[in-house]
Amino acid sequence: MNIIKARRIAQVFFFLLFVWFCVVTTVGERWWQWRGWPVNWFLQLDPLVALGTLLTTKTVYAGLLWGVATVALTVVFGRFFCGWLCPFGALHQFIGWLGRRWKKHAERVAMNQFRQSQVIKYYVLIALLSAAAGGLISEALRLPHRKPAVASLLAIGGLLILTWLTTRKLAGRFKSAVLWFSTIVAVWIGIGLIAQPDALAAASLQTGLLDPIPLVYRSFNLVVLTVFDGIGAANRFYVAAWTITLVFLAAVLLNLWIPRFYCRFICPLGALFGVLVRWTPWRIGKRVGECSGCELCENNCEGACDPFGTIHTSECLLCMNCLHACRKAKMGYSLNRSASGEDEATGVTRRGFLAAGVSGVVAVPAARLGGFLDHNWNSNVVRPPGALAEEDFLNRCIKCGQCMRVCPTNVIQPALLEAGLGGLWTPVLNFRIGTSGCQLNCIACGNVCPTAAIRPLTLDEKHGAGDFATAGPVRMGTAFVDRSRCLPWAMDMPCIVCQENCPVSPKAIYVREEFQVIENGARIIRSATTTNLQLDGAALRNGKLATGDYFIRLENETPAERRLITENSANAITVAGNSAWPEAPEAGRRALIEVRLQKPMVDPDRCIGCGVCQHECPVSGLRAIRVTAENESRNPRHSLTART
């Protein structure tokens, strides 16, 4: 078996494995459902996920340590992840192969030539990591004010390093270097003392927007598999799926123009690997400087790294096509440098680095000017149970869509801009969609989240039972009754759907019972028996009053003497035989037809915001009972009641 077949088998295997992991991310006990399958394995292998969460939270979730292995192997062998393992890369390569299949040799060479614009992905990486590092920058700016001794030691240490660099001739002239260093320290101290660092820099994890692994997970979970689900019995919907579809299709179809377009120009993970391979000992290159000049290596190159000329080592994807294509065996993968020369530079300029870095840092506070994390928080953003406080949540969520895929009721949806720019495609609960609200005995979303943005809960913790009895249940929000739309409150129509469906025990929705005389309910008796009254007035709808919610009593009777209506016609009402009048009421007396209204009320101490009531509300447009994030457990400032 040659190396190309081995690589293709690996790509197909890992792509199918990825699809399988997406498919089995469903709640159930069958072998093709989530029964211990490592469904997050590709996300855990992604070092950009680990690096991003490390910068925003200064911690790494245990499973993400797999990324260290990826980094180590990349440093030794090169970008094997891109060429052999990445499922998104395999898809790009296949579509790119389709696009160039009927192209001539010269056209293929032109498509695969190295372009200076491939540096864009490095700027994307710098901007995303700078945004993630905003919190660290803010802490660094506060350091001279809070810990002047530590800041002084750092300044002295920096000065000593600078001196060593200049004496070793690794930096410019000493005077000039000291002047620049002093200016930077002065600005650092000045900003820390004068400005408010928290307002200048804040962390936000946005790597998931373009990181190929969260992107492909999100696309398959919410778009590709949803289409196949729709063909079967399960109909799942995602409100913001159209935006994810546009990004996914654009990324894939651009390969028809330039193969591996996303990998070459946009992929921040590829850029990270491109930086790491600067020191890799094993690399692709020419064995000898001279060759036949057929350019078959260029013809088949996936990374556009220019293997024919001065190879750009940071762009090489280890596709090995050049080794197989070269009929003279002039190409090799060895510890030797390429005989035709190597270019290890990424193409990032000093000005470009500063511009991308500053853009990333500034973008976060600019995006938060709307105050979504402060007093202007959006109460309609209801997060899944176990979600961290909003700022911590945004610092961990990589928008992979795993929680949305695993949710059995399809109630977890990708947000658009309701949580601000930083909350794009993060999970929110939409109780109008899906098959129900958040299920009381389901904790799947927290257990599948790869970064613990949604904490893994136990059922005891979610229910507030056992050791968690003092803390109480995990609240996602609170249901509020809209009395202007609720049938019993607004229209004197009997309805207790929300109360009946409330899953908590004791129920968080209770009813206030009232009896109201219906419209045109005061009628004159024309004739009567002990169980049947013939009434004057407009015709009644047959059977309308026989639902168990309507009663009748004579005008001078007390409320306790009202009788349940068991049957009615256009102008006659019948009551049960066991509640008959002792004597037939006299003709000409007035009778009152009453409806029993059970008006729903919500106990905020019991309501957990699961949204089952909202989902089941018969008012199908704007629901008459709606859940908002008030009283959510994850933020004490949103509490409705005093907590001890």
mmCIF file of N, CA and C in Angstrom, residues 58-154:
data_model
loop_
_atom_site.group_PDB
_atom_site.id
_atom_site.type_symbol
_atom_site.label_atom_id
_atom_site.label_comp_id
_atom_site.label_asym_id
_atom_site.label_seq_id
_atom_site.Cartn_x
_atom_site.Cartn_y
_atom_site.Cartn_z
ATOM 1 N N LYS A 58 -8.190 30.653 32.152
ATOM 2 C CA LYS A 58 -6.946 30.292 32.848
ATOM 3 C C LYS A 58 -7.001 28.868 33.394
ATOM 4 N N THR A 59 -7.906 28.077 32.851
ATOM 5 C CA THR A 59 -7.983 26.653 33.189
ATOM 6 C C THR A 59 -8.250 25.868 31.908
ATOM 7 N N VAL A 60 -7.952 24.594 31.952
ATOM 8 C CA VAL A 60 -8.236 23.719 30.811
ATOM 9 C C VAL A 60 -9.085 22.563 31.312
ATOM 10 N N TYR A 61 -10.218 22.347 30.706
ATOM 11 C CA TYR A 61 -11.084 21.229 31.045
ATOM 12 C C TYR A 61 -10.328 19.941 30.731
ATOM 13 N N ALA A 62 -10.439 18.960 31.618
ATOM 14 C CA ALA A 62 -9.567 17.788 31.554
ATOM 15 C C ALA A 62 -9.534 17.136 30.176
ATOM 16 N N GLY A 63 -10.675 16.954 29.565
ATOM 17 C CA GLY A 63 -10.719 16.262 28.279
ATOM 18 C C GLY A 63 -9.943 16.972 27.190
ATOM 19 N N LEU A 64 -9.754 18.282 27.338
ATOM 20 C CA LEU A 64 -9.072 19.048 26.290
ATOM 21 C C LEU A 64 -7.563 18.830 26.307
ATOM 22 N N LEU A 65 -7.057 18.099 27.283
ATOM 23 C CA LEU A 65 -5.617 17.822 27.315
ATOM 24 C C LEU A 65 -5.188 16.932 26.154
ATOM 25 N N TRP A 66 -6.158 16.319 25.470
ATOM 26 C CA TRP A 66 -5.828 15.593 24.240
ATOM 27 C C TRP A 66 -5.128 16.521 23.243
ATOM 28 N N GLY A 67 -5.443 17.791 23.316
ATOM 29 C CA GLY A 67 -4.830 18.751 22.401
ATOM 30 C C GLY A 67 -3.323 18.817 22.550
ATOM 31 N N VAL A 68 -2.806 18.498 23.743
ATOM 32 C CA VAL A 68 -1.359 18.496 23.956
ATOM 33 C C VAL A 68 -0.707 17.429 23.077
ATOM 34 N N ALA A 69 -1.374 16.281 22.967
ATOM 35 C CA ALA A 69 -0.839 15.214 22.108
ATOM 36 C C ALA A 69 -0.806 15.671 20.653
ATOM 37 N N THR A 70 -1.838 16.363 20.223
ATOM 38 C CA THR A 70 -1.871 16.870 18.847
ATOM 39 C C THR A 70 -0.728 17.847 18.612
ATOM 40 N N VAL A 71 -0.499 18.717 19.571
ATOM 41 C CA VAL A 71 0.590 19.683 19.441
ATOM 42 C C VAL A 71 1.936 18.969 19.358
ATOM 43 N N ALA A 72 2.138 18.000 20.235
ATOM 44 C CA ALA A 72 3.424 17.286 20.266
ATOM 45 C C ALA A 72 3.673 16.562 18.944
ATOM 46 N N LEU A 73 2.667 15.876 18.435
ATOM 47 C CA LEU A 73 2.830 15.149 17.172
ATOM 48 C C LEU A 73 3.041 16.105 16.004
ATOM 49 N N THR A 74 2.385 17.278 16.067
ATOM 50 C CA THR A 74 2.564 18.264 15.000
ATOM 51 C C THR A 74 3.984 18.810 15.005
ATOM 52 N N VAL A 75 4.507 19.078 16.179
ATOM 53 C CA VAL A 75 5.871 19.598 16.271
ATOM 54 C C VAL A 75 6.879 18.588 15.715
ATOM 55 N N VAL A 76 6.587 17.313 15.885
ATOM 56 C CA VAL A 76 7.526 16.283 15.416
ATOM 57 C C VAL A 76 7.324 15.961 13.935
ATOM 58 N N PHE A 77 6.068 15.772 13.536
ATOM 59 C CA PHE A 77 5.813 15.240 12.193
ATOM 60 C C PHE A 77 5.235 16.259 11.211
ATOM 61 N N GLY A 78 4.797 17.407 11.682
ATOM 62 C CA GLY A 78 4.185 18.375 10.783
ATOM 63 C C GLY A 78 2.660 18.353 10.898
ATOM 64 N N ARG A 79 1.980 18.976 9.936
ATOM 65 C CA ARG A 79 0.536 19.175 10.018
ATOM 66 C C ARG A 79 -0.221 17.902 9.638
ATOM 67 N N PHE A 80 0.014 16.824 10.362
ATOM 68 C CA PHE A 80 -0.674 15.552 10.079
ATOM 69 C C PHE A 80 -2.171 15.674 10.304
ATOM 70 N N PHE A 81 -2.565 16.519 11.289
ATOM 71 C CA PHE A 81 -3.988 16.667 11.618
ATOM 72 C C PHE A 81 -4.750 17.173 10.398
ATOM 73 N N CYS A 82 -4.155 18.149 9.681
ATOM 74 C CA CYS A 82 -4.846 18.738 8.533
ATOM 75 C C CYS A 82 -4.956 17.741 7.378
ATOM 76 N N GLY A 83 -3.879 17.021 7.140
ATOM 77 C CA GLY A 83 -3.843 16.160 5.965
ATOM 78 C C GLY A 83 -4.424 14.783 6.165
ATOM 79 N N TRP A 84 -4.498 14.317 7.412
ATOM 80 C CA TRP A 84 -4.889 12.937 7.642
ATOM 81 C C TRP A 84 -6.118 12.777 8.522
ATOM 82 N N LEU A 85 -6.347 13.687 9.417
ATOM 83 C CA LEU A 85 -7.331 13.445 10.468
ATOM 84 C C LEU A 85 -8.533 14.379 10.439
ATOM 85 N N CYS A 86 -8.345 15.607 10.041
ATOM 86 C CA CYS A 86 -9.419 16.610 10.134
ATOM 87 C C CYS A 86 -10.592 16.220 9.227
ATOM 88 N N PRO A 87 -11.795 16.020 9.777
ATOM 89 C CA PRO A 87 -12.943 15.668 8.933
ATOM 90 C C PRO A 87 -13.358 16.796 7.998
ATOM 91 N N PHE A 88 -13.199 18.025 8.465
ATOM 92 C CA PHE A 88 -13.541 19.161 7.591
ATOM 93 C C PHE A 88 -12.528 19.253 6.453
ATOM 94 N N GLY A 89 -11.259 18.993 6.765
ATOM 95 C CA GLY A 89 -10.227 19.004 5.729
ATOM 96 C C GLY A 89 -10.476 17.931 4.685
ATOM 97 N N ALA A 90 -10.919 16.747 5.130
ATOM 98 C CA ALA A 90 -11.215 15.676 4.178
ATOM 99 C C ALA A 90 -12.342 16.080 3.240
ATOM 100 N N LEU A 91 -13.353 16.742 3.804
ATOM 101 C CA LEU A 91 -14.464 17.200 2.958
ATOM 102 C C LEU A 91 -13.990 18.241 1.954
ATOM 103 N N HIS A 92 -13.164 19.174 2.400
ATOM 104 C CA HIS A 92 -12.610 20.181 1.483
ATOM 105 C C HIS A 92 -11.803 19.512 0.375
ATOM 106 N N GLN A 93 -11.013 18.549 0.764
ATOM 107 C CA GLN A 93 -10.157 17.894 -0.228
ATOM 108 C C GLN A 93 -10.993 17.158 -1.275
ATOM 109 N N PHE A 94 -12.070 16.532 -0.835
ATOM 110 C CA PHE A 94 -12.917 15.811 -1.784
ATOM 111 C C PHE A 94 -13.607 16.787 -2.751
ATOM 112 N N ILE A 95 -14.159 17.865 -2.223
ATOM 113 C CA ILE A 95 -14.832 18.843 -3.090
ATOM 114 C C ILE A 95 -13.805 19.512 -4.019
ATOM 115 N N GLY A 96 -12.637 19.801 -3.494
ATOM 116 C CA GLY A 96 -11.593 20.384 -4.332
ATOM 117 C C GLY A 96 -11.169 19.449 -5.451
ATOM 118 N N TRP A 97 -11.129 18.161 -5.145
ATOM 119 C CA TRP A 97 -10.798 17.158 -6.175
ATOM 120 C C TRP A 97 -11.861 17.152 -7.274
ATOM 121 N N LEU A 98 -13.135 17.280 -6.875
ATOM 122 C CA LEU A 98 -14.193 17.352 -7.884
ATOM 123 C C LEU A 98 -14.024 18.583 -8.770
ATOM 124 N N GLY A 99 -13.649 19.700 -8.138
ATOM 125 C CA GLY A 99 -13.543 20.948 -8.887
ATOM 126 C C GLY A 99 -12.407 20.964 -9.901
ATOM 127 N N ARG A 100 -11.349 20.249 -9.642
ATOM 128 C CA ARG A 100 -10.202 20.313 -10.546
ATOM 129 C C ARG A 100 -10.050 19.036 -11.383
ATOM 130 N N ARG A 101 -11.048 18.164 -11.297
ATOM 131 C CA ARG A 101 -10.917 16.855 -11.935
ATOM 132 C C ARG A 101 -10.719 16.961 -13.435
ATOM 133 N N TRP A 102 -11.406 17.905 -14.065
ATOM 134 C CA TRP A 102 -11.316 18.009 -15.518
ATOM 135 C C TRP A 102 -10.443 19.182 -15.954
ATOM 136 N N LYS A 103 -9.678 19.706 -15.027
ATOM 137 C CA LYS A 103 -8.776 20.809 -15.362
ATOM 138 C C LYS A 103 -7.510 20.276 -16.025
ATOM 139 N N LYS A 104 -6.918 21.146 -16.842
ATOM 140 C CA LYS A 104 -5.659 20.791 -17.478
ATOM 141 C C LYS A 104 -4.505 20.983 -16.487
ATOM 142 N N HIS A 105 -3.363 20.432 -16.864
ATOM 143 C CA HIS A 105 -2.205 20.468 -15.973
ATOM 144 C C HIS A 105 -1.851 21.898 -15.562
ATOM 145 N N ALA A 106 -1.786 22.786 -16.538
ATOM 146 C CA ALA A 106 -1.403 24.172 -16.239
ATOM 147 C C ALA A 106 -2.423 24.845 -15.328
ATOM 148 N N GLU A 107 -3.688 24.529 -15.538
ATOM 149 C CA GLU A 107 -4.730 25.125 -14.687
ATOM 150 C C GLU A 107 -4.620 24.606 -13.254
ATOM 151 N N ARG A 108 -4.309 23.335 -13.134
ATOM 152 C CA ARG A 108 -4.158 22.775 -11.781
ATOM 153 C C ARG A 108 -2.958 23.401 -11.063
ATOM 154 N N VAL A 109 -1.895 23.572 -11.795
ATOM 155 C CA VAL A 109 -0.715 24.192 -11.196
ATOM 156 C C VAL A 109 -1.051 25.617 -10.743
ATOM 157 N N ALA A 110 -1.807 26.326 -11.592
ATOM 158 C CA ALA A 110 -2.183 27.702 -11.232
ATOM 159 C C ALA A 110 -3.078 27.716 -9.990
ATOM 160 N N MET A 111 -3.994 26.744 -9.884
ATOM 161 C CA MET A 111 -4.888 26.689 -8.716
ATOM 162 C C MET A 111 -4.118 26.406 -7.431
ATOM 163 N N ASN A 112 -3.034 25.661 -7.566
ATOM 164 C CA ASN A 112 -2.299 25.240 -6.369
ATOM 165 C C ASN A 112 -1.071 26.086 -6.076
ATOM 166 N N GLN A 113 -0.908 27.177 -6.773
ATOM 167 C CA GLN A 113 0.269 27.991 -6.513
ATOM 168 C C GLN A 113 0.127 28.719 -5.175
ATOM 169 N N PHE A 114 1.248 28.972 -4.565
ATOM 170 C CA PHE A 114 1.245 29.688 -3.290
ATOM 171 C C PHE A 114 0.822 31.138 -3.499
ATOM 172 N N ARG A 115 -0.004 31.653 -2.612
ATOM 173 C CA ARG A 115 -0.475 33.032 -2.683
ATOM 174 C C ARG A 115 -0.122 33.747 -1.375
ATOM 175 N N GLN A 116 0.303 34.995 -1.533
ATOM 176 C CA GLN A 116 0.646 35.772 -0.336
ATOM 177 C C GLN A 116 -0.560 35.949 0.589
ATOM 178 N N SER A 117 -1.755 35.914 -0.010
ATOM 179 C CA SER A 117 -2.966 36.129 0.798
ATOM 180 C C SER A 117 -3.248 34.955 1.750
ATOM 181 N N GLN A 118 -2.489 33.886 1.632
ATOM 182 C CA GLN A 118 -2.669 32.787 2.587
ATOM 183 C C GLN A 118 -2.294 33.208 4.006
ATOM 184 N N VAL A 119 -1.663 34.360 4.116
ATOM 185 C CA VAL A 119 -1.314 34.873 5.447
ATOM 186 C C VAL A 119 -2.554 35.309 6.225
ATOM 187 N N ILE A 120 -3.684 35.452 5.538
ATOM 188 C CA ILE A 120 -4.907 35.939 6.202
ATOM 189 C C ILE A 120 -5.267 35.067 7.407
ATOM 190 N N LYS A 121 -5.091 33.774 7.252
ATOM 191 C CA LYS A 121 -5.498 32.881 8.353
ATOM 192 C C LYS A 121 -4.688 33.147 9.623
ATOM 193 N N TYR A 122 -3.459 33.608 9.478
ATOM 194 C CA TYR A 122 -2.652 33.926 10.666
ATOM 195 C C TYR A 122 -3.209 35.164 11.368
ATOM 196 N N TYR A 123 -3.653 36.137 10.579
ATOM 197 C CA TYR A 123 -4.260 37.320 11.190
ATOM 198 C C TYR A 123 -5.586 36.959 11.873
ATOM 199 N N VAL A 124 -6.328 36.028 11.247
ATOM 200 C CA VAL A 124 -7.571 35.560 11.888
ATOM 201 C C VAL A 124 -7.243 34.922 13.240
ATOM 202 N N LEU A 125 -6.209 34.096 13.251
ATOM 203 C CA LEU A 125 -5.806 33.447 14.507
ATOM 204 C C LEU A 125 -5.381 34.480 15.544
ATOM 205 N N ILE A 126 -4.582 35.455 15.130
ATOM 206 C CA ILE A 126 -4.108 36.484 16.073
ATOM 207 C C ILE A 126 -5.286 37.260 16.655
ATOM 208 N N ALA A 127 -6.234 37.634 15.808
ATOM 209 C CA ALA A 127 -7.390 38.398 16.286
ATOM 210 C C ALA A 127 -8.228 37.577 17.265
ATOM 211 N N LEU A 128 -8.452 36.306 16.955
ATOM 212 C CA LEU A 128 -9.275 35.465 17.830
ATOM 213 C C LEU A 128 -8.589 35.219 19.172
ATOM 214 N N LEU A 129 -7.286 34.963 19.128
ATOM 215 C CA LEU A 129 -6.570 34.726 20.387
ATOM 216 C C LEU A 129 -6.424 36.013 21.197
ATOM 217 N N SER A 130 -6.292 37.139 20.524
ATOM 218 C CA SER A 130 -6.220 38.416 21.239
ATOM 219 C C SER A 130 -7.530 38.693 21.957
ATOM 220 N N ALA A 131 -8.645 38.392 21.284
ATOM 221 C CA ALA A 131 -9.945 38.570 21.938
ATOM 222 C C ALA A 131 -10.055 37.657 23.156
ATOM 223 N N ALA A 132 -9.535 36.438 23.028
ATOM 224 C CA ALA A 132 -9.593 35.500 24.156
ATOM 225 C C ALA A 132 -8.672 35.932 25.287
ATOM 226 N N ALA A 133 -7.593 36.629 24.948
ATOM 227 C CA ALA A 133 -6.612 37.026 25.962
ATOM 228 C C ALA A 133 -6.930 38.378 26.594
ATOM 229 N N GLY A 134 -8.077 38.936 26.269
ATOM 230 C CA GLY A 134 -8.427 40.261 26.800
ATOM 231 C C GLY A 134 -8.423 40.305 28.314
ATOM 232 N N GLY A 135 -8.884 39.226 28.943
ATOM 233 C CA GLY A 135 -8.904 39.200 30.400
ATOM 234 C C GLY A 135 -7.507 39.248 30.988
ATOM 235 N N LEU A 136 -6.583 38.525 30.368
ATOM 236 C CA LEU A 136 -5.201 38.550 30.843
ATOM 237 C C LEU A 136 -4.587 39.930 30.653
ATOM 238 N N ILE A 137 -4.911 40.565 29.513
ATOM 239 C CA ILE A 137 -4.390 41.914 29.275
ATOM 240 C C ILE A 137 -4.931 42.886 30.317
ATOM 241 N N SER A 138 -6.202 42.733 30.638
ATOM 242 C CA SER A 138 -6.802 43.602 31.657
ATOM 243 C C SER A 138 -6.113 43.417 32.999
ATOM 244 N N GLU A 139 -5.829 42.169 33.361
ATOM 245 C CA GLU A 139 -5.134 41.910 34.625
ATOM 246 C C GLU A 139 -3.723 42.486 34.604
ATOM 247 N N ALA A 140 -3.067 42.376 33.436
ATOM 248 C CA ALA A 140 -1.716 42.929 33.326
ATOM 249 C C ALA A 140 -1.730 44.446 33.479
ATOM 250 N N LEU A 141 -2.760 45.103 32.942
ATOM 251 C CA LEU A 141 -2.854 46.560 33.071
ATOM 252 C C LEU A 141 -3.116 46.983 34.517
ATOM 253 N N ARG A 142 -3.794 46.128 35.262
ATOM 254 C CA ARG A 142 -4.078 46.463 36.674
ATOM 255 C C ARG A 142 -2.889 46.188 37.581
ATOM 256 N N LEU A 143 -1.940 45.427 37.098
ATOM 257 C CA LEU A 143 -0.848 44.962 37.946
ATOM 258 C C LEU A 143 -0.051 46.099 38.606
ATOM 259 N N PRO A 144 0.363 47.174 37.861
ATOM 260 C CA PRO A 144 1.141 48.240 38.520
ATOM 261 C C PRO A 144 0.386 48.898 39.667
ATOM 262 N N HIS A 145 -0.936 48.936 39.560
ATOM 263 C CA HIS A 145 -1.737 49.584 40.601
ATOM 264 C C HIS A 145 -1.960 48.655 41.792
ATOM 265 N N ARG A 146 -2.198 47.381 41.518
ATOM 266 C CA ARG A 146 -2.540 46.451 42.596
ATOM 267 C C ARG A 146 -1.307 45.816 43.228
ATOM 268 N N LYS A 147 -0.345 45.449 42.383
ATOM 269 C CA LYS A 147 0.853 44.807 42.902
ATOM 270 C C LYS A 147 2.095 45.474 42.317
ATOM 271 N N PRO A 148 2.428 46.666 42.834
ATOM 272 C CA PRO A 148 3.556 47.413 42.275
ATOM 273 C C PRO A 148 4.884 46.670 42.389
ATOM 274 N N ALA A 149 5.065 45.861 43.446
ATOM 275 C CA ALA A 149 6.321 45.121 43.604
ATOM 276 C C ALA A 149 6.488 44.114 42.472
ATOM 277 N N VAL A 150 5.427 43.395 42.166
ATOM 278 C CA VAL A 150 5.491 42.408 41.080
ATOM 279 C C VAL A 150 5.733 43.107 39.751
ATOM 280 N N ALA A 151 5.047 44.231 39.547
ATOM 281 C CA ALA A 151 5.227 44.968 38.296
ATOM 282 C C ALA A 151 6.666 45.466 38.163
ATOM 283 N N SER A 152 7.233 45.906 39.274
ATOM 284 C CA SER A 152 8.620 46.389 39.243
ATOM 285 C C SER A 152 9.580 45.256 38.898
ATOM 286 N N LEU A 153 9.356 44.091 39.488
ATOM 287 C CA LEU A 153 10.207 42.941 39.191
ATOM 288 C C LEU A 153 10.111 42.556 37.716
ATOM 289 N N LEU A 154 8.907 42.606 37.177
ATOM 290 C CA LEU A 154 8.730 42.286 35.764
ATOM 291 C C LEU A 154 9.463 43.294 34.882
#
